[in-house]
PDB file of C-alpha atoms in Angstrom:
ATOM      1  CA  MET F 259       3.748  22.957  10.499  1.00  0.00           C
ATOM      2  CA  ASP F 260       3.555  20.215  13.125  1.00  0.00           C
ATOM      3  CA  TYR F 261       4.470  17.300  10.894  1.00  0.00           C
ATOM      4  CA  LEU F 262       5.063  16.269   7.310  1.00  0.00           C
ATOM      5  CA  SER F 263       3.797  12.852   6.221  1.00  0.00           C
ATOM      6  CA  LEU F 264       5.610  10.993   3.441  1.00  0.00           C
ATOM      7  CA  SER F 265       4.061   7.897   1.903  1.00  0.00           C
ATOM      8  CA  ILE F 266       7.015   6.116   0.343  1.00  0.00           C
ATOM      9  CA  TRP F 267       6.258   3.453  -2.266  1.00  0.00           C
ATOM     10  CA  GLY F 268       9.724   1.869  -2.005  1.00  0.00           C
ATOM     11  CA  GLY F 269       9.597   1.590   1.787  1.00  0.00           C
ATOM     12  CA  TYR F 270      10.549   3.761   4.737  1.00  0.00           C
ATOM     13  CA  ASP F 271      14.255   3.529   3.857  1.00  0.00           C
ATOM     14  CA  ALA F 272      13.900   4.268   0.113  1.00  0.00           C
ATOM     15  CA  LYS F 273      16.311   6.782  -1.389  1.00  0.00           C
ATOM     16  CA  PRO F 274      15.978   9.021  -4.416  1.00  0.00           C
ATOM     17  CA  LYS F 275      18.024   7.803  -7.370  1.00  0.00           C
ATOM     18  CA  GLY F 276      21.669   8.656  -6.793  1.00  0.00           C
ATOM     19  CA  ALA F 277      21.153   9.805  -3.191  1.00  0.00           C
ATOM     20  CA  ASP F 278      23.009   8.595  -0.114  1.00  0.00           C
ATOM     21  CA  GLN F 279      20.139   9.411   2.260  1.00  0.00           C
ATOM     22  CA  SER F 280      16.572   8.189   2.509  1.00  0.00           C
ATOM     23  CA  PHE F 281      13.627  10.458   1.717  1.00  0.00           C
ATOM     24  CA  GLY F 282      12.902  10.740   5.455  1.00  0.00           C
ATOM     25  CA  GLN F 283      16.459  11.831   6.219  1.00  0.00           C
ATOM     26  CA  ILE F 284      16.450  14.375   3.399  1.00  0.00           C
ATOM     27  CA  PHE F 285      13.098  15.897   4.369  1.00  0.00           C
ATOM     28  CA  LYS F 286      14.124  16.039   8.030  1.00  0.00           C
ATOM     29  CA  GLN F 287      17.076  18.243   7.052  1.00  0.00           C
ATOM     30  CA  ILE F 288      14.778  20.469   4.999  1.00  0.00           C
ATOM     31  CA  VAL F 289      12.027  20.992   7.599  1.00  0.00           C
ATOM     32  CA  GLY F 290      14.329  21.124  10.647  1.00  0.00           C
ATOM     33  CA  ASP F 291      13.762  20.139  14.231  1.00  0.00           C
ATOM     34  CA  ASP F 292      10.507  22.072  14.735  1.00  0.00           C
ATOM     35  CA  THR F 293       8.589  19.856  12.297  1.00  0.00           C
ATOM     36  CA  LYS F 294       8.311  16.103  12.723  1.00  0.00           C
ATOM     37  CA  VAL F 295       8.634  13.854   9.693  1.00  0.00           C
ATOM     38  CA  MET F 296       6.363  10.810   9.481  1.00  0.00           C
ATOM     39  CA  VAL F 297       7.109   8.085   6.963  1.00  0.00           C
ATOM     40  CA  VAL F 298       4.634   5.449   5.824  1.00  0.00           C
ATOM     41  CA  GLY F 299       5.764   2.458   3.813  1.00  0.00           C
ATOM     42  CA  GLY F 300       7.219  -0.983   4.271  1.00  0.00           C
ATOM     43  CA  VAL F 301       6.888  -1.363   8.036  1.00  0.00           C
ATOM     44  CA  PHE F 302       5.697  -4.905   8.757  1.00  0.00           C
ATOM     45  CA  SER F 303       7.761  -5.873  11.808  1.00  0.00           C
ATOM     46  CA  GLU F 304       9.045  -4.553  15.100  1.00  0.00           C
ATOM     47  CA  ALA F 305      12.580  -4.490  13.678  1.00  0.00           C
ATOM     48  CA  ALA F 306      11.484  -2.378  10.703  1.00  0.00           C
ATOM     49  CA  ALA F 307       9.590   0.014  12.995  1.00  0.00           C
ATOM     50  CA  ALA F 308      12.639   0.416  15.238  1.00  0.00           C
ATOM     51  CA  ASP F 309      14.991   0.931  12.278  1.00  0.00           C
ATOM     52  CA  ALA F 310      12.679   3.502  10.697  1.00  0.00           C
ATOM     53  CA  VAL F 311      12.507   5.631  13.847  1.00  0.00           C
ATOM     54  CA  ALA F 312      16.164   5.201  14.759  1.00  0.00           C
ATOM     55  CA  ASN F 313      17.601   5.941  11.330  1.00  0.00           C
ATOM     56  CA  HIS F 314      15.119   7.565   8.955  1.00  0.00           C
ATOM     57  CA  THR F 315      12.305   9.531  10.553  1.00  0.00           C
ATOM     58  CA  ASP F 316      10.669  10.872  13.709  1.00  0.00           C
ATOM     59  CA  LEU F 317       7.375   8.991  13.381  1.00  0.00           C
ATOM     60  CA  ILE F 318       6.008   6.083  11.381  1.00  0.00           C
ATOM     61  CA  GLY F 319       2.593   5.234  10.067  1.00  0.00           C
ATOM     62  CA  VAL F 320       1.800   1.551   9.823  1.00  0.00           C
ATOM     63  CA  GLY F 321      -1.029   1.104   7.335  1.00  0.00           C
ATOM     64  CA  ARG F 322      -0.952  -2.320   5.676  1.00  0.00           C
ATOM     65  CA  GLY F 323       0.894  -3.832   8.642  1.00  0.00           C
ATOM     66  CA  THR F 324      -1.948  -2.807  10.951  1.00  0.00           C
ATOM     67  CA  LEU F 325      -4.587  -3.990   8.486  1.00  0.00           C
ATOM     68  CA  ILE F 326      -2.929  -7.418   8.465  1.00  0.00           C
ATOM     69  CA  ASP F 327      -2.380  -7.531  12.230  1.00  0.00           C
ATOM     70  CA  PRO F 328      -4.618  -5.064  14.079  1.00  0.00           C
ATOM     71  CA  LEU F 329      -2.579  -5.672  17.245  1.00  0.00           C
ATOM     72  CA  PHE F 330       0.678  -4.543  15.575  1.00  0.00           C
ATOM     73  CA  GLY F 331       1.386  -1.651  17.935  1.00  0.00           C
ATOM     74  CA  LYS F 332       0.084  -3.385  21.058  1.00  0.00           C
ATOM     75  CA  LYS F 333       2.316  -6.386  20.407  1.00  0.00           C
ATOM     76  CA  ILE F 334       5.360  -4.114  20.250  1.00  0.00           C
ATOM     77  CA  LEU F 335       4.333  -2.339  23.467  1.00  0.00           C
ATOM     78  CA  ASP F 336       3.788  -5.694  25.173  1.00  0.00           C
ATOM     79  CA  ASP F 337       7.237  -6.973  24.065  1.00  0.00           C
ATOM     80  CA  GLN F 338       5.587  -9.492  21.733  1.00  0.00           C
ATOM     81  CA  GLY F 339       6.845  -8.066  18.445  1.00  0.00           C
ATOM     82  CA  ASP F 340       7.979 -11.515  17.379  1.00  0.00           C
ATOM     83  CA  THR F 341       4.307 -12.554  17.165  1.00  0.00           C
ATOM     84  CA  ILE F 342       3.320  -9.868  14.623  1.00  0.00           C
ATOM     85  CA  VAL F 343       1.587 -11.418  11.620  1.00  0.00           C
ATOM     86  CA  SER F 344       3.004  -9.891   8.441  1.00  0.00           C
ATOM     87  CA  GLN F 345       1.164 -11.839   5.744  1.00  0.00           C
ATOM     88  CA  ILE F 346      -2.554 -12.148   5.258  1.00  0.00           C
ATOM     89  CA  SER F 347      -4.135 -15.592   5.172  1.00  0.00           C
ATOM     90  CA  PRO F 348      -7.698 -16.927   5.389  1.00  0.00           C
ATOM     91  CA  GLU F 349      -7.113 -17.586   9.086  1.00  0.00           C
ATOM     92  CA  GLN F 350      -5.786 -14.070   9.694  1.00  0.00           C
ATOM     93  CA  VAL F 351      -8.688 -12.449   7.816  1.00  0.00           C
ATOM     94  CA  LYS F 352     -10.994 -13.856  10.518  1.00  0.00           C
ATOM     95  CA  LYS F 353      -8.963 -11.983  13.174  1.00  0.00           C
ATOM     96  CA  THR F 354      -8.894  -8.630  11.378  1.00  0.00           C
ATOM     97  CA  ALA F 355     -12.578  -7.635  11.590  1.00  0.00           C
ATOM     98  CA  TRP F 356     -12.412  -6.343   8.003  1.00  0.00           C
ATOM     99  CA  THR F 357     -15.681  -5.290   6.447  1.00  0.00           C
ATOM    100  CA  PRO F 358     -16.984  -7.598   3.697  1.00  0.00           C
ATOM    101  CA  GLY F 359     -16.053  -5.038   1.038  1.00  0.00           C
ATOM    102  CA  LEU F 360     -12.427  -5.006   2.154  1.00  0.00           C
ATOM    103  CA  VAL F 361     -12.145  -8.783   2.141  1.00  0.00           C
TER     104      VAL F 361
END
């Protein structure tokens, strides 16, 4: 298996009840180094993306964050993470190129 994708409702750093480690950390121990673990959930900023990869998982998926700001990843690559838009607004909807059904 190349990778295991976990969609975590409580966020990338969520832990099972009573656990000391996040779901990503636990699954990484289970699957080992040959399988990457990707976590999706609660990444809306450059700081959250960096924390997720540094402390909880190998890879992240940024779903809602990228829907809100389609330039999410590019802004991080261009050292403009502080300009990431993390909340949707009427002005931001115009920049997203969402289809009418999504709006």
